[in-house]
Coordinates of C-alpha atoms in Angstrom, one line a residue:
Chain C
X14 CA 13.0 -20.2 155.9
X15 CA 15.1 -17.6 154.5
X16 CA 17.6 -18.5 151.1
X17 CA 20.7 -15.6 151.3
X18 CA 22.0 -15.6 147.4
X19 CA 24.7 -13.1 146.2
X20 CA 23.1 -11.0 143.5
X21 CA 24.1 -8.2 140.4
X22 CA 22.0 -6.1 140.7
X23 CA 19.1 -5.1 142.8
X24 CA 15.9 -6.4 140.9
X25 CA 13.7 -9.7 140.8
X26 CA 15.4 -10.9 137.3
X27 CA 19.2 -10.3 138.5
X28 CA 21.6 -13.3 137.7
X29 CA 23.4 -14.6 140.7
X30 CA 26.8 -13.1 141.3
X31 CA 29.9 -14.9 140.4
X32 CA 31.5 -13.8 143.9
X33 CA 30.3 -14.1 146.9
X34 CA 32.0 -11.7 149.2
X35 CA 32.2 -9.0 146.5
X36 CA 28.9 -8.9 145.6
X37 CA 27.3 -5.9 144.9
X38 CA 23.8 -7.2 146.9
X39 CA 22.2 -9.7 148.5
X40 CA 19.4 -11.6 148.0
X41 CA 17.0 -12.8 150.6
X42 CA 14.2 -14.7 149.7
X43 CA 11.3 -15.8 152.0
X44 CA 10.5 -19.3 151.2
X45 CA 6.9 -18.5 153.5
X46 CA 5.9 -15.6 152.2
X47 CA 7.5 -15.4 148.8
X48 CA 9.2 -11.9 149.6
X49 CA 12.0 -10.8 148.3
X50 CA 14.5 -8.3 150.1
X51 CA 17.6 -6.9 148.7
X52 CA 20.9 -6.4 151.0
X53 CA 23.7 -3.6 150.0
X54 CA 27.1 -5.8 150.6
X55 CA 28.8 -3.3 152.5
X56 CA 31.8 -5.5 152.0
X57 CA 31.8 -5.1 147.9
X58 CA 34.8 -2.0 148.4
X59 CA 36.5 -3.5 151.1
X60 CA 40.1 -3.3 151.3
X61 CA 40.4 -6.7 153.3
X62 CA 38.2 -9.3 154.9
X63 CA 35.4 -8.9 152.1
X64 CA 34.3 -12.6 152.6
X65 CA 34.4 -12.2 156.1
X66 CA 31.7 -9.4 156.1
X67 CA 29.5 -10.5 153.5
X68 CA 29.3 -13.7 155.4
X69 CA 28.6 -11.6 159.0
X70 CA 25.9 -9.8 157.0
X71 CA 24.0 -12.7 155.4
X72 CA 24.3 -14.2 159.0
X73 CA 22.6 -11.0 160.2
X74 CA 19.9 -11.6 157.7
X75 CA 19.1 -14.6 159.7
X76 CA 19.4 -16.8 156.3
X77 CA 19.2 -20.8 157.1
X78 CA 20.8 -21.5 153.7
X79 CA 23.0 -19.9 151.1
X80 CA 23.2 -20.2 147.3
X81 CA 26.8 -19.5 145.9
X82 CA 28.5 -20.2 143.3
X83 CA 31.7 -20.2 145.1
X84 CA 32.7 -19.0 148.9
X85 CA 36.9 -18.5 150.1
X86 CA 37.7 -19.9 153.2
X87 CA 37.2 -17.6 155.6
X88 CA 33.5 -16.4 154.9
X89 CA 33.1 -20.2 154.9
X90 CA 34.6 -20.4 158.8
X91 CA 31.5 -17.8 159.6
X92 CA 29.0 -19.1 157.3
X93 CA 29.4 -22.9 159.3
X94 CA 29.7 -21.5 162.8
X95 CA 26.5 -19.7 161.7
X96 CA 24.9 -22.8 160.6
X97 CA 24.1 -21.5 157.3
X98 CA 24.0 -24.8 154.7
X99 CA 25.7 -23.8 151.3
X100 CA 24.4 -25.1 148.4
X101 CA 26.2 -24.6 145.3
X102 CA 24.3 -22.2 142.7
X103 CA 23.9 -22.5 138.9
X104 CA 24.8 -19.9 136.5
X105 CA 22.1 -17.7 135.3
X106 CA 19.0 -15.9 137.3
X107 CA 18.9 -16.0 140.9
X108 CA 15.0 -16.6 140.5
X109 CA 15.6 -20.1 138.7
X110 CA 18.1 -20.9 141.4
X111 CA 15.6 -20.7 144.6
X112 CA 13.1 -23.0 142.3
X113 CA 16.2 -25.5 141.3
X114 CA 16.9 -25.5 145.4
X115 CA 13.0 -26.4 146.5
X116 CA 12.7 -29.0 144.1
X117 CA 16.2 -29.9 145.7
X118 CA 18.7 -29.8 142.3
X119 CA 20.9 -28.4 144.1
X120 CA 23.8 -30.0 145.1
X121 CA 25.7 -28.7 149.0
X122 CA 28.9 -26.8 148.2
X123 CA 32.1 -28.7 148.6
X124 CA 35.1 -27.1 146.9
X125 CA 36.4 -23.9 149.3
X126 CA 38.6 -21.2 147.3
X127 CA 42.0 -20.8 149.7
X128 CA 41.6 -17.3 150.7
X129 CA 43.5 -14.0 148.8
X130 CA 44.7 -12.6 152.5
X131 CA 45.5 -9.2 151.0
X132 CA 47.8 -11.1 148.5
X133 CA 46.1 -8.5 145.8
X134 CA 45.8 -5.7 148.3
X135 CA 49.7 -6.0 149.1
Chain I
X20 CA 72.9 7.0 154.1
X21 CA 69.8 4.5 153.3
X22 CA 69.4 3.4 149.7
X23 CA 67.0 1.2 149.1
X24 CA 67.0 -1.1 145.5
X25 CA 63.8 -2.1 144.4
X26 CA 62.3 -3.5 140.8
X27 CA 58.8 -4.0 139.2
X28 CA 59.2 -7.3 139.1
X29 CA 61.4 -10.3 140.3
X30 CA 64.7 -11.1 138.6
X31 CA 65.5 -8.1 136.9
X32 CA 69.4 -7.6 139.3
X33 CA 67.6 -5.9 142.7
X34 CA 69.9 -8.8 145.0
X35 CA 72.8 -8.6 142.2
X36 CA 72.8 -4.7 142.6
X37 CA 71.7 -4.4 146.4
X38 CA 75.1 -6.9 147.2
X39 CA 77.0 -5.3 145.6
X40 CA 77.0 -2.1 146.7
X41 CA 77.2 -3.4 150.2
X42 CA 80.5 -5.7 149.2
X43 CA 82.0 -2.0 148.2
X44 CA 81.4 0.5 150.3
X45 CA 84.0 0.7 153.6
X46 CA 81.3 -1.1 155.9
X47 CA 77.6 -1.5 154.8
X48 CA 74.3 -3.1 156.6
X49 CA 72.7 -5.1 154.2
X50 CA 68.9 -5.5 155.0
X51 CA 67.2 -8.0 153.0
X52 CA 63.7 -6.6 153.2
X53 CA 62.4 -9.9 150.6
X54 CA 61.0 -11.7 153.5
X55 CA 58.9 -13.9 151.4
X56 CA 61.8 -15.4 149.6
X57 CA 65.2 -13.7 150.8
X58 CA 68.0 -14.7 149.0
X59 CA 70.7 -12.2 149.7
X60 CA 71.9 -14.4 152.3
X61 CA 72.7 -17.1 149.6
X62 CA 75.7 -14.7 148.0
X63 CA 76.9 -13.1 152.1
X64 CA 77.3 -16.7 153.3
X65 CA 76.6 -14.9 157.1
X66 CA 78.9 -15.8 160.0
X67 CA 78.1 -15.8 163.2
X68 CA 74.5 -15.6 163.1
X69 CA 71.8 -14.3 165.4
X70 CA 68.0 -15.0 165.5
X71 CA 65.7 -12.7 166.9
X72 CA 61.7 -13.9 166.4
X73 CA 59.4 -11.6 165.3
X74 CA 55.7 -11.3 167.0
X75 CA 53.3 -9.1 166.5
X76 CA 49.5 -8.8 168.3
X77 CA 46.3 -10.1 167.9
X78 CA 43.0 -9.9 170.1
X79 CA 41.9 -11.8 172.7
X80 CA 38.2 -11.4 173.6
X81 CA 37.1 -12.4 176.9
X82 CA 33.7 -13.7 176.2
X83 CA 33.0 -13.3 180.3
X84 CA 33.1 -9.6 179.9
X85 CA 31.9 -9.3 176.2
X86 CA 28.3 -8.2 175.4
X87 CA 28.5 -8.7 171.9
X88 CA 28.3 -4.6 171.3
X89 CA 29.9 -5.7 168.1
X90 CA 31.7 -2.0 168.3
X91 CA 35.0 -4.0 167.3
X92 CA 33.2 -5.7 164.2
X93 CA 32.4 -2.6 163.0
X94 CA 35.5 -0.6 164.0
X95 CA 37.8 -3.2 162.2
X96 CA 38.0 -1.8 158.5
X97 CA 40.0 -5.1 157.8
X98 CA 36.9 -7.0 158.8
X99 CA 39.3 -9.8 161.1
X100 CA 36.4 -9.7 163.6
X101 CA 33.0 -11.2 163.2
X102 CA 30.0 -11.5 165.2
X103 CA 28.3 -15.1 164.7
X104 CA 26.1 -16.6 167.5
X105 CA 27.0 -15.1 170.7
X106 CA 30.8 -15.5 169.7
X107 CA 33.4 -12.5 168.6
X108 CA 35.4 -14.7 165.9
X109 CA 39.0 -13.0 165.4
X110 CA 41.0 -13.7 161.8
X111 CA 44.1 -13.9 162.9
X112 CA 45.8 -13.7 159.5
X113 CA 43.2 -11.1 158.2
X114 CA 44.0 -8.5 161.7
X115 CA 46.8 -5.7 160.8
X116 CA 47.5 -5.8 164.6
X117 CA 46.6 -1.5 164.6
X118 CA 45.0 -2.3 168.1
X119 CA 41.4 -0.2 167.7
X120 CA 39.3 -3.0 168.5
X121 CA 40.6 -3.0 172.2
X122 CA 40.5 0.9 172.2
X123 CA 36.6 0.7 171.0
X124 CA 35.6 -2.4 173.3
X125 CA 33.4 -0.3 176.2
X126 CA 33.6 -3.1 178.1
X127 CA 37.3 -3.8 178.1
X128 CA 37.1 -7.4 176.9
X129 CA 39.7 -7.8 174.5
X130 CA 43.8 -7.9 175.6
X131 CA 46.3 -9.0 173.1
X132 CA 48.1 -11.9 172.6
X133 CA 51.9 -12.7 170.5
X134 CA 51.8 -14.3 167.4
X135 CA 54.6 -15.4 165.9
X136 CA 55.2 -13.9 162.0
X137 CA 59.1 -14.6 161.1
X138 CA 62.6 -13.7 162.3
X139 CA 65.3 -11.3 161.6
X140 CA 69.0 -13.4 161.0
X141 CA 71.8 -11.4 161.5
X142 CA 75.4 -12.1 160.5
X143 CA 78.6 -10.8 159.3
X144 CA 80.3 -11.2 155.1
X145 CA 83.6 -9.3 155.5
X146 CA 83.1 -5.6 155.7
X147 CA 79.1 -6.3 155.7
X148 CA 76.6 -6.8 158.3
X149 CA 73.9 -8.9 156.8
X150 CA 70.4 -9.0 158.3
X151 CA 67.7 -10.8 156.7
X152 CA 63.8 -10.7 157.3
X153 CA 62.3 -14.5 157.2
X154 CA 58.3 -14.7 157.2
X155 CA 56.5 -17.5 159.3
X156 CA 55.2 -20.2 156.5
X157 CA 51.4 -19.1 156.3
X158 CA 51.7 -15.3 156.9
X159 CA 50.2 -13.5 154.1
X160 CA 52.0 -10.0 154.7
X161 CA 55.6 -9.3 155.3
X162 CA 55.1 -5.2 156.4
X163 CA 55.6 -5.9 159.8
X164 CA 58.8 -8.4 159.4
X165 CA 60.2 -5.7 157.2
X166 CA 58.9 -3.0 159.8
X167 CA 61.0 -5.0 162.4
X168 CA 64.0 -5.4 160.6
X169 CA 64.5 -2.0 159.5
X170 CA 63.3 -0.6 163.1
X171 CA 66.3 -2.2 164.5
X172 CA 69.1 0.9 163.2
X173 CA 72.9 0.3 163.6
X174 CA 75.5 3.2 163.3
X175 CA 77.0 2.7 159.5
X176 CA 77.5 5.2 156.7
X177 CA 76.0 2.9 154.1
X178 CA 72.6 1.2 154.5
X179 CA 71.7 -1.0 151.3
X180 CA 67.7 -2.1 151.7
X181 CA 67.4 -4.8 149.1
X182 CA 63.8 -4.6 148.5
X183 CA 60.7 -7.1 147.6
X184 CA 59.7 -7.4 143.7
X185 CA 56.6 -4.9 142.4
X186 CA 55.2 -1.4 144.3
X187 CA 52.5 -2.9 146.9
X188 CA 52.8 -2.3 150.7
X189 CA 55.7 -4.5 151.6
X190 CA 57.9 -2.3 149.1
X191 CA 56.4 1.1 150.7
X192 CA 57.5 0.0 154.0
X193 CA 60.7 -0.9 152.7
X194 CA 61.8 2.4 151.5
X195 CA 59.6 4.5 154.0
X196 CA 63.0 6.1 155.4
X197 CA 65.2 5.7 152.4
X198 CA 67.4 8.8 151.5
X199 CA 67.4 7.5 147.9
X200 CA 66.0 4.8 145.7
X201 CA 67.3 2.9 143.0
X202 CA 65.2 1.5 140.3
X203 CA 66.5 -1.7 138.7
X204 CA 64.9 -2.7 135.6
X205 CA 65.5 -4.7 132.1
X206 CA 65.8 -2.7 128.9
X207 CA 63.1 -4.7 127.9
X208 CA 59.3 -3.1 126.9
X209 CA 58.2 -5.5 129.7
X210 CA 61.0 -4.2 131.8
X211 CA 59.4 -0.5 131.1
X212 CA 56.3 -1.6 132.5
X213 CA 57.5 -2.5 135.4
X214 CA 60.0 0.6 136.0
X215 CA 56.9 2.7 135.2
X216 CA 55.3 0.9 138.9
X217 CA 58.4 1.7 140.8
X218 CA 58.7 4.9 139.0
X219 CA 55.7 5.8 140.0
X220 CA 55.6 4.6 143.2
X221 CA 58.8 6.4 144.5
X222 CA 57.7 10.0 142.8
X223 CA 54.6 9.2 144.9
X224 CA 56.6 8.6 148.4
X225 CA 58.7 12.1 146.7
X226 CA 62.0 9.9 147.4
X227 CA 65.3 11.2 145.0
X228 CA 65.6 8.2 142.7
X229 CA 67.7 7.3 139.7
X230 CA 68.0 4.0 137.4
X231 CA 70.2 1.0 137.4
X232 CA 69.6 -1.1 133.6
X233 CA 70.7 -4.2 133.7
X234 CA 71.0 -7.2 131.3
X235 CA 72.1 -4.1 128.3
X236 CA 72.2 -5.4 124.6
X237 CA 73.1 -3.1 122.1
X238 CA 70.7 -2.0 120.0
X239 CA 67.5 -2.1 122.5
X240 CA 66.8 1.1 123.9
X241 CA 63.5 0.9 125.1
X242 CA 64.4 1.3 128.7
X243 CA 66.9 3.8 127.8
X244 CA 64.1 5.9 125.7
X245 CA 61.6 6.0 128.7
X246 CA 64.3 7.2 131.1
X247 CA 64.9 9.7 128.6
X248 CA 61.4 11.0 128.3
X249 CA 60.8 10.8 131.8
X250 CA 63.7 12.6 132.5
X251 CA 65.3 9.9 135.1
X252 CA 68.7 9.6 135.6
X253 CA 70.9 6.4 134.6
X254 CA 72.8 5.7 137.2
X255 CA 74.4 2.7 136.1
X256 CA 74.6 0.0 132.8
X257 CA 75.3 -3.7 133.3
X258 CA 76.1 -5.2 130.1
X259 CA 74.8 -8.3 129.2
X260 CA 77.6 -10.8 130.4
X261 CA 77.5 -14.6 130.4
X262 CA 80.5 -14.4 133.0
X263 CA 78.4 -12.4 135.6
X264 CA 75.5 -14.5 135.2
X265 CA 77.4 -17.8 135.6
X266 CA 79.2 -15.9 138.9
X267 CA 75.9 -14.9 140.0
X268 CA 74.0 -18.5 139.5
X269 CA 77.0 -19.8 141.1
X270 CA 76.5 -17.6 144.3
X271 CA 79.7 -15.8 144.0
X272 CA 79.5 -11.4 144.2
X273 CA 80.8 -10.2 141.1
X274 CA 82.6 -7.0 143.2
X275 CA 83.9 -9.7 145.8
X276 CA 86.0 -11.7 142.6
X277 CA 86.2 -10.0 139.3
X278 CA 88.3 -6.6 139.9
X279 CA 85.8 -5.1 136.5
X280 CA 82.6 -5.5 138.3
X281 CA 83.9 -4.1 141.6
X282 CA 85.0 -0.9 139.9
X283 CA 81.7 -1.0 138.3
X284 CA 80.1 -0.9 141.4
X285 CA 82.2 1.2 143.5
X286 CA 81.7 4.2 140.9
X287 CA 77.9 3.0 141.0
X288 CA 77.8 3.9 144.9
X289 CA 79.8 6.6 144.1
X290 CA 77.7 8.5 141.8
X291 CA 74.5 7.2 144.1
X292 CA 76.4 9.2 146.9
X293 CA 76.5 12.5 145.2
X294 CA 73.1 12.1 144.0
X295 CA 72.2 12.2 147.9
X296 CA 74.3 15.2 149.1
X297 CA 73.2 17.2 146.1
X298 CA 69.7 16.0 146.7
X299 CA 70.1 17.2 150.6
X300 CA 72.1 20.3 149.6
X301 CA 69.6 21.6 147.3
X302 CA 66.7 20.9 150.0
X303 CA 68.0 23.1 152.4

């Protein structure tokens, strides 16, 4: 199974990211085979719809769950119709996280932020 | 002539000034562009009012002829189209209605459908035909309520376009075809800041421009020091006056029932005027 976490930076000790759809990667981890692969968030510098990419592109990484600390409502619309469970993610190393989720600390994420809609773009 | 009133920030006399310079000129159109919260109409008292709703267009994919390409999902730079499953999911409130996706689609899946974004209310106050731009309860941008309102061009000399608060899109649509802008602001440091963003955003849009201060106390000359420096011209004063802010909070126009105020204003338009002919005389 594959864990989708947004990530700073693009190594093995990176702290999760506090925002999900302007994240600068992702993270996805192989639960099989231990692998780690890093995804560029294309959505990071967009001008609109950020949550709604990122969410297309950890969908496209075939992730089955997702590790956030927090997700707006509209990457949550795609993340469900996807399937993807959302658990919610601790502060600190994204490494920690994927062992807090398989010894199943993790609690699923409830709270969804109401969406910015261009509200800050104008 | 188009002059449109805009401010850094809310409640700094954009309404106060953009009323009153309709009230005095022979006829005006008075376009309240402050869809979000519009309040012009609260002083005009309209008669005779007209609706007109305002739709704009959103995709429509036809999943029969759709082969999940995903051309639109990576054509939309908004990113109101998503690929999940076998499904193109469209974000209504996200999509900017420009149309590419059905231009892209090679397979001529997507049409467009109306949605419903606000209304334009027309009406007449005396010498002043009042329009105002309403947004639908849930829309997140007002550009294309205020692109609708000012598309809609009557035949007056004096067009007063009482803009939203700040410098972001809805206020660049708003003074897109203004001959001239005028800057409202507080003499305030905080009022400078804001200036500065209109200031800035009209030298951007290269638009003849010149400042109305408002709320004046002797002594602070903050506001007055910046124009200086920055070479802008003061159009206009308002004094600090309890008596035009209890006419204002009780929804009266100043030019409309203190004979002062309306002289005030009608050199105000006045000197806004010359500004505008010189401006066009020294273009050509």
């Amino acid at each position: 199974m594959k864990i989708a976490i947004p990530v700073d930076s693009n190594n093995e000790n990176t702290d999760v990211c506090v925002s999900f759809g302007r994240a600068p990667y992702f993270l996805i981890h192989d639960t099989e085979s231990k692998k780690n692969v890093f995804i560029l968030n294309e959505a990071a510098n967009a001008q609109g719809g950020a949550g709604i990419k990122a969410a297309q592109t950890v969908a496209d990484s075939k992730a089955e769950v997702l590790l956030t600390p927090r997700c707006g409502e509209n990457a949550a619309e795609v993340i469900n119709t996807a399937n993807i469970k959302v658990y919610k993610s601790e502060k600190g190393a994204a490494k920690s996280n994927i062992e807090a989720f398989e010894k199943g600390k993790l609690s699923e994420l409830k709270e969804i932020q109401p969406g910015m809609h261009g509200n800050n773009a104008g | 002539m188009r002059i449109a009133v805009l401010s850094g920030k809310g409640g700094t006399g954009k309404t106060l000034v953009a009323v009153n310079l309709a009230c005095v000129a022979d006829y005006a159109q008075y376009i309240d562009c402050d869809a979000e919260e519009p309040n012009g109409h609260l002083f005009f008292k309209p008669q005779n009012t007209e609706e007109k709703i305002i739709n704009r267009l959103i995709p429509v994919i036809d999943e029969t002829k759709c082969d999940l390409c995903r051309k639109c999902v990576d054509f939309c730079r908004f990113n109101a189209l998503a690929l999940i499953g076998n499904k193109i999911k469209v974000f209504d409130k996200i999509c900017h209605s420009c149309g590419g996706c059905k231009i892209v689609c090679p397979q001529n899946a997507i049409t467009e459908k109306e949605k419903r974004i606000g209304k334009v209310i027309s009406g007449t106050s005396e010498n002043v035909r009042v329009e105002t731009g309403i947004m639908e309860v849930g829309e997140s941008s007002a550009v294309p309520v205020i692109s609708a309102l000012l598309a809609d061009k009557i035949d007056v000399e004096t067009v007063i376009i009482d803009c939203p608060p700040g410098s972001a899109c809805s206020v660049m649509e708003s003074i897109k075809d203004a001959d001239y802008c005028v800057l409202v602001a507080e003499p305030t440091l905080f009022g400078v800041h804001n200036l500065n963003m209109v200031y800035e955003l009209v030298k951007a849009f290269k638009k003849p421009h010149g400042v109305i201060l408002n709320k004046c106390v002797e002594g602070i000359d903050i506001a007055e020091n910046y124009c200086k420096e920055k070479q802008l011209k003061v159009i206009s004063r308002i004094k600090f006056d309890k008596e035009l802010g209890k006419l204002n909070s009780d929804g009266e126009i100043v030019s409309r029932v203190n004979a002062g105020y309306k002289a005030m204003f009608a050199d105000t338009l006045k000197s806004i005027k010359e500004e505008v002919s010189h401006e066009t005389a020294s273009d050509s």
